[in-house]
mmCIF file of C-alpha atoms in Angstrom:
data_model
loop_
_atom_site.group_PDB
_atom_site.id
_atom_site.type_symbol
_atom_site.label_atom_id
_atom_site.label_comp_id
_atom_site.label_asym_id
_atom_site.label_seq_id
_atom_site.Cartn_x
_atom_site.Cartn_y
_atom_site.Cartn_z
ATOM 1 C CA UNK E 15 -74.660 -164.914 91.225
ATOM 2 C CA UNK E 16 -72.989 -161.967 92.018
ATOM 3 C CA UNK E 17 -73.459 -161.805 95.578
ATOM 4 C CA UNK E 18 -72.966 -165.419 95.871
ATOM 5 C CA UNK E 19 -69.443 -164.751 94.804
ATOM 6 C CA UNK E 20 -68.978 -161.680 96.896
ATOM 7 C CA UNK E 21 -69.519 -163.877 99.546
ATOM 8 C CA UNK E 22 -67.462 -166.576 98.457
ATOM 9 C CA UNK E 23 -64.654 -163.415 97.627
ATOM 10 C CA UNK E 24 -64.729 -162.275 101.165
ATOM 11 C CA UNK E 25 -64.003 -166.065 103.003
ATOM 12 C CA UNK E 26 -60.701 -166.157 100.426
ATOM 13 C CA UNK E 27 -58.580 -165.191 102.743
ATOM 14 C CA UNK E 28 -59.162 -167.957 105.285
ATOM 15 C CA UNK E 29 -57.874 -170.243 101.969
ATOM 16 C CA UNK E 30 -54.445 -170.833 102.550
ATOM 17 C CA UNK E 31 -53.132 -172.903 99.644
ATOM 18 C CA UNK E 32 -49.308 -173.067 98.974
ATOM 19 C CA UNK E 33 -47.919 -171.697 95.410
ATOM 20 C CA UNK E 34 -44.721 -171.849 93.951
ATOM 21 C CA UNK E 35 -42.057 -169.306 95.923
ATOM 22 C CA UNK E 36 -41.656 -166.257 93.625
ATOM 23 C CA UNK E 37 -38.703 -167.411 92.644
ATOM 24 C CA UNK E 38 -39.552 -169.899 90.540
ATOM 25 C CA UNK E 39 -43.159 -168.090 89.501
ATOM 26 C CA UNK E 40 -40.922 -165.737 87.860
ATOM 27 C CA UNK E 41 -38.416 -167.869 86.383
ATOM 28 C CA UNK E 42 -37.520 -166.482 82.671
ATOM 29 C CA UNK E 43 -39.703 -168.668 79.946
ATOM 30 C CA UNK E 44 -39.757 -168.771 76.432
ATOM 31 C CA UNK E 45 -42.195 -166.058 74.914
ATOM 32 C CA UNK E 46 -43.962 -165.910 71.400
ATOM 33 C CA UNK E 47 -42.803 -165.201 68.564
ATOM 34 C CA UNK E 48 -42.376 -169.054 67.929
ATOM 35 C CA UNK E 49 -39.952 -169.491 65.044
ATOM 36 C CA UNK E 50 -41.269 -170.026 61.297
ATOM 37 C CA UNK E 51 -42.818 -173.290 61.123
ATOM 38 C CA UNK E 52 -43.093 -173.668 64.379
ATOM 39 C CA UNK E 53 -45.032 -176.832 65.337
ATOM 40 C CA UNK E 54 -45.684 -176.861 69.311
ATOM 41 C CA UNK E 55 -47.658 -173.726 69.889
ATOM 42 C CA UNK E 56 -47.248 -172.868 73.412
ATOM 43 C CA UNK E 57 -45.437 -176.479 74.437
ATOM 44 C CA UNK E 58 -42.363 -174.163 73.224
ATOM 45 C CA UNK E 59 -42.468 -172.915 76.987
ATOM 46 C CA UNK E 60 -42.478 -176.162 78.629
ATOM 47 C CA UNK E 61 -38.747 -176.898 79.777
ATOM 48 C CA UNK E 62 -36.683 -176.054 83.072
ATOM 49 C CA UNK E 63 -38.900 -173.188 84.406
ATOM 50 C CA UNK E 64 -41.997 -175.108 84.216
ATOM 51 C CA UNK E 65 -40.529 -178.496 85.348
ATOM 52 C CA UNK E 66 -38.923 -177.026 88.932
ATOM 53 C CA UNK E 67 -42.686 -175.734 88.837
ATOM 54 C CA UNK E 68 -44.343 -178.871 88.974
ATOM 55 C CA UNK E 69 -40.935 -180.852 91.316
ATOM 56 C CA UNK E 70 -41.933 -178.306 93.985
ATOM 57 C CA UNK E 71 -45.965 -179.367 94.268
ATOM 58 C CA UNK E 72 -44.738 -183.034 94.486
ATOM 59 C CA UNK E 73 -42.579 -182.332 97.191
ATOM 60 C CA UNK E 74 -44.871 -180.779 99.602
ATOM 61 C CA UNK E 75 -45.962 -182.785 102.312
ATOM 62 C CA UNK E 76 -49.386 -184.362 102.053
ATOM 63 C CA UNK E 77 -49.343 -184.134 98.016
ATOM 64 C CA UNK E 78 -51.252 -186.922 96.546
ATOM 65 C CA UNK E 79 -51.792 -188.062 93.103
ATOM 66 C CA UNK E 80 -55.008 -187.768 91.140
ATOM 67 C CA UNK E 81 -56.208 -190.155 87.928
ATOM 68 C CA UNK E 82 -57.513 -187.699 85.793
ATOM 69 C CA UNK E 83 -59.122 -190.014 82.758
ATOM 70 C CA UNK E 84 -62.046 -191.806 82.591
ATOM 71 C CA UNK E 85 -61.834 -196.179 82.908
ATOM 72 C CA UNK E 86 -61.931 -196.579 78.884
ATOM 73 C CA UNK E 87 -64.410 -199.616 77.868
ATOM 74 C CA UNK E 88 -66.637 -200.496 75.085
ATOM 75 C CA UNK E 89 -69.821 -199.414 77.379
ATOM 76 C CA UNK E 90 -68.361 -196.036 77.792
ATOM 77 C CA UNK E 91 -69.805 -192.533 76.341
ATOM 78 C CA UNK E 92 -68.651 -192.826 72.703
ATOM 79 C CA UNK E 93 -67.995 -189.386 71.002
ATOM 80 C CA UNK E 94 -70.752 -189.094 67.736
ATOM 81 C CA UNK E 95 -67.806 -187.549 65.922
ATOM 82 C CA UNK E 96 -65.735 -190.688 65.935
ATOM 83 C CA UNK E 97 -65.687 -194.084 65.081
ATOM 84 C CA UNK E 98 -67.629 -197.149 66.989
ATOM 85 C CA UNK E 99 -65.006 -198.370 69.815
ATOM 86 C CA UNK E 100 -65.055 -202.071 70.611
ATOM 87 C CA UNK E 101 -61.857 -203.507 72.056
ATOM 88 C CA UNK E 102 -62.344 -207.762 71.497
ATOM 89 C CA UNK E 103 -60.074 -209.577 73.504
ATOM 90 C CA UNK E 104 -58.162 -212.120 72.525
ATOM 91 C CA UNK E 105 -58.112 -215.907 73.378
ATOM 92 C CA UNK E 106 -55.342 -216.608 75.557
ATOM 93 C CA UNK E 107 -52.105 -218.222 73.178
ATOM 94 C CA UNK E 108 -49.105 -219.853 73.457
ATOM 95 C CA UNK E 109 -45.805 -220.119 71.619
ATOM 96 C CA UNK E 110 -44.694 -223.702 70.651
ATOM 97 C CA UNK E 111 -41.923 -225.082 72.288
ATOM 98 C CA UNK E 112 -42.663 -222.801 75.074
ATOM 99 C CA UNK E 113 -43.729 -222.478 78.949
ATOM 100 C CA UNK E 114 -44.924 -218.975 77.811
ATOM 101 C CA UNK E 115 -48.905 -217.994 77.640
ATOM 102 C CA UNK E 116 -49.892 -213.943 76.554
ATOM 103 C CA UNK E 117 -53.124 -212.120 76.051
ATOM 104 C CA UNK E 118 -53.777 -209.152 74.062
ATOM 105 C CA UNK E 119 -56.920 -207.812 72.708
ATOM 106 C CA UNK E 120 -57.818 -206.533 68.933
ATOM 107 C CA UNK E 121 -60.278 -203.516 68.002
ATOM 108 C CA UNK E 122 -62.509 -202.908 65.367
ATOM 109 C CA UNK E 123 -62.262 -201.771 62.074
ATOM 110 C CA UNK E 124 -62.974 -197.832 61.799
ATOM 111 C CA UNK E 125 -62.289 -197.357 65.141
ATOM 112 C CA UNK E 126 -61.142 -193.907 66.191
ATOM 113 C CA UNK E 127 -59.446 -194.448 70.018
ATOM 114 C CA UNK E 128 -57.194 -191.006 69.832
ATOM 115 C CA UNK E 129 -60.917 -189.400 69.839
ATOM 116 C CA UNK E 130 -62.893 -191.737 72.370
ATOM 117 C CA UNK E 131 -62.842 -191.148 76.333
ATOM 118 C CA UNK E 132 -60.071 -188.906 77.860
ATOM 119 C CA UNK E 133 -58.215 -187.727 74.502
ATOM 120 C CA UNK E 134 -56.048 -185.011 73.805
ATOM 121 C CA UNK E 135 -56.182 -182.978 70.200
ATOM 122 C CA UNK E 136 -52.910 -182.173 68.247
ATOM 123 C CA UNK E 137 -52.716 -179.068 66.642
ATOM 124 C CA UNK E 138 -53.860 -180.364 63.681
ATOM 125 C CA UNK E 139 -56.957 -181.664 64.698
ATOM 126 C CA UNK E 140 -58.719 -178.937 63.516
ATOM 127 C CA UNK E 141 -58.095 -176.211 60.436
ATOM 128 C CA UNK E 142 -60.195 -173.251 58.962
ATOM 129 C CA UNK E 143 -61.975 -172.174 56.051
ATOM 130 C CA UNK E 144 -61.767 -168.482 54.542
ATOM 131 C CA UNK E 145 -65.211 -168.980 53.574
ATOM 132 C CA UNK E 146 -67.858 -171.310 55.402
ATOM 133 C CA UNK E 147 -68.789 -174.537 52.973
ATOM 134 C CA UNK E 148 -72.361 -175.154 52.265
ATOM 135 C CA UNK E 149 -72.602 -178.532 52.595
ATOM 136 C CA UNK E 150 -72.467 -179.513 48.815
ATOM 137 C CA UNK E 151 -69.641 -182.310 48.144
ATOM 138 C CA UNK E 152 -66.660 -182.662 47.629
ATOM 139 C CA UNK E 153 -65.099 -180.637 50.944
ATOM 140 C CA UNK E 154 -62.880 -177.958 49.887
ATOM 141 C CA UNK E 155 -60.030 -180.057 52.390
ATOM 142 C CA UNK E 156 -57.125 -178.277 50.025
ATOM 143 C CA UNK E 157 -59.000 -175.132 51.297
ATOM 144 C CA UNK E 158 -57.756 -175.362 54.789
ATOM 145 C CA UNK E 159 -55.412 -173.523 56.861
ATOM 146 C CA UNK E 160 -53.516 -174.709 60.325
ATOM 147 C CA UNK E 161 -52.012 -173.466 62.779
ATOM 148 C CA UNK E 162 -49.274 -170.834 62.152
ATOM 149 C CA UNK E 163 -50.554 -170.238 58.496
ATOM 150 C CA UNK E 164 -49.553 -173.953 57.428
ATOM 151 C CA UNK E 165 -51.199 -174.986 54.047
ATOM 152 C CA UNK E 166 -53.549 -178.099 53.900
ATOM 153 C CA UNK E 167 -50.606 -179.072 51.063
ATOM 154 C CA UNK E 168 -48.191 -178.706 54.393
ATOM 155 C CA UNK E 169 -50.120 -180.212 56.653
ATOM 156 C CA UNK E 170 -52.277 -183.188 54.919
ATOM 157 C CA UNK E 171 -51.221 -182.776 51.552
ATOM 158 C CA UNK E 172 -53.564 -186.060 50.683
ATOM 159 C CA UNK E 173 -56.784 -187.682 51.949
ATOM 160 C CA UNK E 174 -55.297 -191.140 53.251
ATOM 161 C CA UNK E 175 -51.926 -189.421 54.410
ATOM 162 C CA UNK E 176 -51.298 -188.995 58.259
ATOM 163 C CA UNK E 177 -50.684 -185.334 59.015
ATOM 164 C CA UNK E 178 -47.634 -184.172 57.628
ATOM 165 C CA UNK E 179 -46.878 -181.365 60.347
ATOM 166 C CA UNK E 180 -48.742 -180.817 63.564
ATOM 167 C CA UNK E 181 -48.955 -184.501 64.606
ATOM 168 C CA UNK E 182 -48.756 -185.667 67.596
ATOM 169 C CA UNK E 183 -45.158 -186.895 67.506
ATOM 170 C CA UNK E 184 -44.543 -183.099 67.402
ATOM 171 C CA UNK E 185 -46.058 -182.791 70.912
ATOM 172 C CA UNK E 186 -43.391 -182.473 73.830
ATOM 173 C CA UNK E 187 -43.628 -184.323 76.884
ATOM 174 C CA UNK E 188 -46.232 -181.722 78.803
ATOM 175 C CA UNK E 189 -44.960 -181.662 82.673
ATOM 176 C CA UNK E 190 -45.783 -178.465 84.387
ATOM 177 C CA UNK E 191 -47.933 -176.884 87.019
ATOM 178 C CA UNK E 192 -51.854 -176.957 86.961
ATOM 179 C CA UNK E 193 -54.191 -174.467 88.023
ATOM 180 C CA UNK E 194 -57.500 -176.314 88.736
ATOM 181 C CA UNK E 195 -60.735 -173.800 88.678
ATOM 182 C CA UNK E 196 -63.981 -175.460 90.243
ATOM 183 C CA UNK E 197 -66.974 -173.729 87.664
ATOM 184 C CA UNK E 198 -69.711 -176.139 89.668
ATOM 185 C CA UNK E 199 -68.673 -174.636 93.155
ATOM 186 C CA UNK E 200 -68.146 -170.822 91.899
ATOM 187 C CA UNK E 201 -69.681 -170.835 88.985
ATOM 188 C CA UNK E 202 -73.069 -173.119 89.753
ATOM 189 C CA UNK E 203 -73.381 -172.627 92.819
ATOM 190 C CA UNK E 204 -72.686 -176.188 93.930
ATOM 191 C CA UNK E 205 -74.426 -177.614 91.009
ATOM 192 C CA UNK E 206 -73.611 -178.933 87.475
ATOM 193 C CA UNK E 207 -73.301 -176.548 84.464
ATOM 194 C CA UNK E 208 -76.083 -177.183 82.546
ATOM 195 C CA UNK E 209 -75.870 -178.130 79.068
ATOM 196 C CA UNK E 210 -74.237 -174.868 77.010
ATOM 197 C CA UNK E 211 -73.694 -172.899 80.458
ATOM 198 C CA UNK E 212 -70.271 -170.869 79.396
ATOM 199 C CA UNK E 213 -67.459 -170.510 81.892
ATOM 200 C CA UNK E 214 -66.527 -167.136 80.787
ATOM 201 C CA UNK E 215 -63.189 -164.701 81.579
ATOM 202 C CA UNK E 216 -64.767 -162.845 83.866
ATOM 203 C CA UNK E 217 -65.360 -166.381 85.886
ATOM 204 C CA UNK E 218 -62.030 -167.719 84.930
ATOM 205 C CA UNK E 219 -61.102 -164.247 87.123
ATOM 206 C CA UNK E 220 -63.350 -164.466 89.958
ATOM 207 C CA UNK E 221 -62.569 -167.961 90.445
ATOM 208 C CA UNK E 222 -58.745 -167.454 90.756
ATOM 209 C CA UNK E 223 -59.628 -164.688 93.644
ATOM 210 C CA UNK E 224 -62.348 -167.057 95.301
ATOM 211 C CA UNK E 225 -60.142 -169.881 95.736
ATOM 212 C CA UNK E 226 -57.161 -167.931 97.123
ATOM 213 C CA UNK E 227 -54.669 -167.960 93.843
ATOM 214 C CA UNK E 228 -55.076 -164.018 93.218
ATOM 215 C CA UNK E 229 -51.910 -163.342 94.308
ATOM 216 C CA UNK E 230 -50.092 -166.109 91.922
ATOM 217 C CA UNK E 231 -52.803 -166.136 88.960
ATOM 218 C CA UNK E 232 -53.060 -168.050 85.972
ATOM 219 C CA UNK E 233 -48.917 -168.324 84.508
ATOM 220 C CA UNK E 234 -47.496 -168.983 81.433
ATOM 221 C CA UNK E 235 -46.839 -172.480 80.728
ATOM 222 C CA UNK E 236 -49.963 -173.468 83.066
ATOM 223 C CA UNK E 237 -52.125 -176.267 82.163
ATOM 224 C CA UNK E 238 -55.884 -175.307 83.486
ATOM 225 C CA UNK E 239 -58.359 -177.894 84.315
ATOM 226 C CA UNK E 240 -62.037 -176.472 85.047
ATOM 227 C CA UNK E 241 -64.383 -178.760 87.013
ATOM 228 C CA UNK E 242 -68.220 -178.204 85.465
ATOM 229 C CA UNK E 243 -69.648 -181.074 87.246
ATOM 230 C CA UNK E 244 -70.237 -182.560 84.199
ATOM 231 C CA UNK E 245 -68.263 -185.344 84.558
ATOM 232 C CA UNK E 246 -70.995 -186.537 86.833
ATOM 233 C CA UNK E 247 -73.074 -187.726 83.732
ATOM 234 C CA UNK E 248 -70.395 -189.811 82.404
ATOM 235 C CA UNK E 249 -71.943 -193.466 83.207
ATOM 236 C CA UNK E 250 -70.320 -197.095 82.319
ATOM 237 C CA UNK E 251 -72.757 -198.291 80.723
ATOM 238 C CA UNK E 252 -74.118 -195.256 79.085
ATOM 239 C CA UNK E 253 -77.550 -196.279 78.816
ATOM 240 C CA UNK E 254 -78.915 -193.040 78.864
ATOM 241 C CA UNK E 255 -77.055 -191.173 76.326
ATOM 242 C CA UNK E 256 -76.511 -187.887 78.073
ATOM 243 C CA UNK E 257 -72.830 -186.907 78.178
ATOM 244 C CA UNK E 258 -72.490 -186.231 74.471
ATOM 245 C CA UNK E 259 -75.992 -184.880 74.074
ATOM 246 C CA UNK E 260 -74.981 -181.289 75.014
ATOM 247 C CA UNK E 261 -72.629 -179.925 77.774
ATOM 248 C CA UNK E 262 -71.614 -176.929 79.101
ATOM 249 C CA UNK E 263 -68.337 -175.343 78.133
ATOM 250 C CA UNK E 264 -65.202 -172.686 77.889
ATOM 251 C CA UNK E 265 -67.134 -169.249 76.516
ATOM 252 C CA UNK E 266 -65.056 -167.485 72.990
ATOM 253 C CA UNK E 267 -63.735 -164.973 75.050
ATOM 254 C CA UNK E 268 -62.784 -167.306 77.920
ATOM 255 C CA UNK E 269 -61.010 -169.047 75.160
ATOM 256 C CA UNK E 270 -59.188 -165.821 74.149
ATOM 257 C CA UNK E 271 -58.031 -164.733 77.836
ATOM 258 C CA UNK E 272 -56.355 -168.475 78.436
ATOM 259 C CA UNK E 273 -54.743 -167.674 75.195
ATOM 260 C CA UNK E 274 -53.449 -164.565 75.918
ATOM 261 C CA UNK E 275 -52.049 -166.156 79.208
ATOM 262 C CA UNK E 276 -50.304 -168.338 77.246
ATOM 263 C CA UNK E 277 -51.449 -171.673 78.902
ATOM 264 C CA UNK E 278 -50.087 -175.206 77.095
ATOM 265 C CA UNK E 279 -53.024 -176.738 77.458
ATOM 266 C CA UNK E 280 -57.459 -176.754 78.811
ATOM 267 C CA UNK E 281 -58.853 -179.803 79.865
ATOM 268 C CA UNK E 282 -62.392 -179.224 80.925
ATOM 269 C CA UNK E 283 -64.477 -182.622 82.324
ATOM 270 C CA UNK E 284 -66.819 -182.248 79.475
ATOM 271 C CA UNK E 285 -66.816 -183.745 75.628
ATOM 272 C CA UNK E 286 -66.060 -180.853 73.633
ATOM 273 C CA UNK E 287 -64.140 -178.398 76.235
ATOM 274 C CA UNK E 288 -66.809 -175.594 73.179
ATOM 275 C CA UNK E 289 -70.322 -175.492 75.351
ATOM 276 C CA UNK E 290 -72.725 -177.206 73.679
ATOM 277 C CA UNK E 291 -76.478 -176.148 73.805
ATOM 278 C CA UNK E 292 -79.513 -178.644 73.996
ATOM 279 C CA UNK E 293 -80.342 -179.630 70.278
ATOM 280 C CA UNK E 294 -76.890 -177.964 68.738
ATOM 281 C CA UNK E 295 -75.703 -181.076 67.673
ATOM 282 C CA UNK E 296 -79.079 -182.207 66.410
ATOM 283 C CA UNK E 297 -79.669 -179.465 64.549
ATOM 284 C CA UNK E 298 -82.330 -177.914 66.420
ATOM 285 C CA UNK E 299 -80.510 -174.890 67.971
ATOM 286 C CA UNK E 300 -77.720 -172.883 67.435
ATOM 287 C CA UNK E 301 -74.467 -172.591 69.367
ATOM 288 C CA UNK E 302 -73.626 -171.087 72.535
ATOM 289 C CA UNK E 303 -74.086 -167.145 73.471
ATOM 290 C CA UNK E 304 -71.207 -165.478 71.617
ATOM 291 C CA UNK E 305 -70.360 -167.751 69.466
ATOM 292 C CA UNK E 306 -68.582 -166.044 66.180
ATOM 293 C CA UNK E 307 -70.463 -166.896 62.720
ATOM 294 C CA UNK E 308 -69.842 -169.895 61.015
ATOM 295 C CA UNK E 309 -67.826 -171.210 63.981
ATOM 296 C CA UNK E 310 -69.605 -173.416 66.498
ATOM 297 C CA UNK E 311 -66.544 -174.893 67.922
ATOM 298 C CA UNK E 312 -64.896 -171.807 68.102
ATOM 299 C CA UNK E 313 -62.575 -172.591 71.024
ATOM 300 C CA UNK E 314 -61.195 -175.266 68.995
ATOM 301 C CA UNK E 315 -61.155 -172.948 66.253
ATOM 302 C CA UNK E 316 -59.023 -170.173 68.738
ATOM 303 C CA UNK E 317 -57.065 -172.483 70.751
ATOM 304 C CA UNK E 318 -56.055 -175.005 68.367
ATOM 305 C CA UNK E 319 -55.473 -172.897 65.066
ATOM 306 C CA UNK E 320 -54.945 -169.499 66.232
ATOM 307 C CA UNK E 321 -53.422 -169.899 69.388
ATOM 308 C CA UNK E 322 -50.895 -173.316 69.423
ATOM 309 C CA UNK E 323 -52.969 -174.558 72.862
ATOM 310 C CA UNK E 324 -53.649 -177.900 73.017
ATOM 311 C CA UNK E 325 -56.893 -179.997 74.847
ATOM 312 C CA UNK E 326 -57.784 -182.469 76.857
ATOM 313 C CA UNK E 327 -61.498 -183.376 77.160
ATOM 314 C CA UNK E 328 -62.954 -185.678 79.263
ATOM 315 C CA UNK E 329 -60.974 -185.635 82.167
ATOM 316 C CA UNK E 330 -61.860 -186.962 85.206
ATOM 317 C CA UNK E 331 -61.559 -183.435 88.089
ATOM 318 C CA UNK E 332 -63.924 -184.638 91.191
ATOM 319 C CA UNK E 333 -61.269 -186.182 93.220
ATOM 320 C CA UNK E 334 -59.226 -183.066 93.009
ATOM 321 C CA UNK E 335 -62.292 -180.777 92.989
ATOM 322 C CA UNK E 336 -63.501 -182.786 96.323
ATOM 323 C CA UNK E 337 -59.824 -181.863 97.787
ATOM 324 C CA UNK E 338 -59.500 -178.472 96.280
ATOM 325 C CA UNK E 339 -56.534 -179.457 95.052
ATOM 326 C CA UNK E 340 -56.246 -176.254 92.872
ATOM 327 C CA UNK E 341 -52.522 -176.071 92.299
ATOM 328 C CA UNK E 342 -50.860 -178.835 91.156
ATOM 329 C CA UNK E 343 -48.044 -180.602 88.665
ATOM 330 C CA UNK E 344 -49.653 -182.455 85.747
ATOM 331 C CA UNK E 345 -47.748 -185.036 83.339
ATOM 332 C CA UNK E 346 -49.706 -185.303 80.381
ATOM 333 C CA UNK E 347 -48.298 -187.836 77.426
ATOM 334 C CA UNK E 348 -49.957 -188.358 74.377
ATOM 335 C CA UNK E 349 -49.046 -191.328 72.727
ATOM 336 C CA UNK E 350 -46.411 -190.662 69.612
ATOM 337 C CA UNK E 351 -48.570 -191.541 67.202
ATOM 338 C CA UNK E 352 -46.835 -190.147 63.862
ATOM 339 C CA UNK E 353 -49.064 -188.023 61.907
ATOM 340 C CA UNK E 354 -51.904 -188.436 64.958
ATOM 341 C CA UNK E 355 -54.238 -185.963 65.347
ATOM 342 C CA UNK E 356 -55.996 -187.094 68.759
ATOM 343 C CA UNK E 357 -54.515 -189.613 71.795
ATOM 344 C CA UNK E 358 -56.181 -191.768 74.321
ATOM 345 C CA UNK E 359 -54.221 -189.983 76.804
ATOM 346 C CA UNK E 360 -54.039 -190.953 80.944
ATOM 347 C CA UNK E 361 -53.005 -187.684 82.807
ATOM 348 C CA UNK E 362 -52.034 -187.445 85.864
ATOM 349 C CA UNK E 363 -51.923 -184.569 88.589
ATOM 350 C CA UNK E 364 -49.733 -184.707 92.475
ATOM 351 C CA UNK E 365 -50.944 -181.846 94.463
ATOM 352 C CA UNK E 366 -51.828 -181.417 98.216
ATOM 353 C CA UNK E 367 -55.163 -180.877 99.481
ATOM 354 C CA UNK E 368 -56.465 -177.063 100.258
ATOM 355 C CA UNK E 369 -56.477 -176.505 103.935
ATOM 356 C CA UNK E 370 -58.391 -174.330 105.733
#
């Protein structure tokens, strides 16, 4: 590994890919402290800086735009944390007295869409306990803290109430510049991260220098996509069942270092953005190298709680991996769901192509 990368180190220099002019790199942003109460996490720095970011990738020449969510269906990979997904449609209807015909579709009771295919979590999609439950009902839900030290009274004060404060109608339009880092090139050697591979800090930093963004890094108010190649097992119809069976994933302190660069959001091509190990979710093995007690998700735990950075799993990255499209401007726009805590989400990414 490491002399595939000194390799790979040594030919950055023939990459010539166009960042922002230093101008607007160092454009003043927000910083942290947030405000009491706050509810955005690091969203707060999305605004002018950020947006002349992302107006000056679309306007080079040769920028392209990139789908980055999955086709949704009812054949699709369904999460096993969410409910069953089935989308009827409609027969095709008419209003009396009218020339007019309309079709619309219904879904199914229990269904969870803000949690199936490519999804984004609110902030208060996940919470912590002081002290890990054993398993014995009822959960201790009035237990829980959010983000920013919010109470579960503050946040979900009951068990059929919406969430009170970090919802997703607290979640800001998110329109800045991308940094894409390609884990199966760099990282696998040209292959898929296997199921609880981590894509640690010290990759997240060899990767910027191998694909020629040393010189701008990873800024504040950055989305980051990473490419694992696991997208490649999402199949329509999932007949085999692999995607959600395990995956690999963002390592703890990978999770920490994104943090402390103050990103808005991760979207990794991968269910969980956490790696998850062969037979984790089964029960039969534990969770991924590093992994803090207690906390098997623990990037949800750091980046969602701790750290105000939101997620978007399941996004679709080989088209702009295939172009090494690895700076970009992304709109991302969750649905305004009031008192959400996940949206079907379809981002979106204009960038031009690497050339060499």
């Amino acid at each position: 590994m490491r002399a595939y990368l000194n390799c790979v180190l040594l030919a950055a220099p023939l990459l010539v890919h166009a960042a922002e002019p230093l101008k607007l790199q160092r454009a003043d942003m927000p910083q942290p402290p947030w405000p009491a109460g706050d509810e955005r996490g690091m969203a707060n720095q999305l605004g002018s800086a950020t947006w002349n970011r992302c107006a000056w990738h679309m306007s080079q020449p040769g920028a392209q735009a990139y789908e980055l969510s999955q086709v949704r269906s009812n054949t699709m990979p369904l999460s096993p944390f969410a409910g069953p997904y089935a989308v009827k449609p409609k027969p095709t209807a008419g209003m009396p007295m009218t020339a007019h015909a309309f079709n619309s579709e219904a879904m199914n009771e229990g269904a969870e869409p803000g949690q199936q295919g490519t999804q984004f979590d609110a902030l208060g999609h996940f919470g912590v306990l002081k002290q890990p439950w054993d398993g014995k009902p009822p959960f201790p839900a009035a237990q829980v803290a959010y983000y920013g030290g919010l109470s579960a009274q503050e946040v979900k004060p009951d068990a059929e109430a919406p969430l009170a404060r970090l919802g997703l109608e607290k979640v800001p339009p998110i329109i800045t510049s991308a940094v894409l880092l390609d884990a199966k090139a760099y990282v696998g050697k040209g292959k898929a991260l296997r199921p609880g591979a981590l894509v640690t800090a010290r990759h997240i930093e060899e990767m910027v220098k191998a694909q020629g963004l040393g010189s701008r890094g990873i800024l504040a108010g950055d989305v980051v996509y990473v490419h694992t190649g696991w997208g490649e097992q999402w199949r329509d119809p999932d007949t085999e069942k692999t995607y959600y069976a395990a995956a690999p994933g963002l390592a703890y302190d990978a999770a920490r270092y994104l943090a402390d660069k103050r990103v808005v959001a991760v979207g990794f091509d991968t269910p969980f953005i956490d790696p998850v190990p062969e037979g984790m979710l089964q029960g039969k093995g534990g969770a991924a190298e590093g992994t803090p007690p207690a906390l098997p998700f623990a990037v949800h735990h750091h980046l969602l709680t701790q750290a105000g950075v939101h997620h978007v799993e399941n996004a679709k990255l080989d088209e702009m991996a295939r172009d090494k499209v690895w700076l970009s401007c992304t709109m991302i726009l969750p649905l305004r769901e009031k008192g959400a805590a996940g949206s079907a989400i379809r981002p979106v990414a204009i960038g031009a192509p690497t050339r060499r």
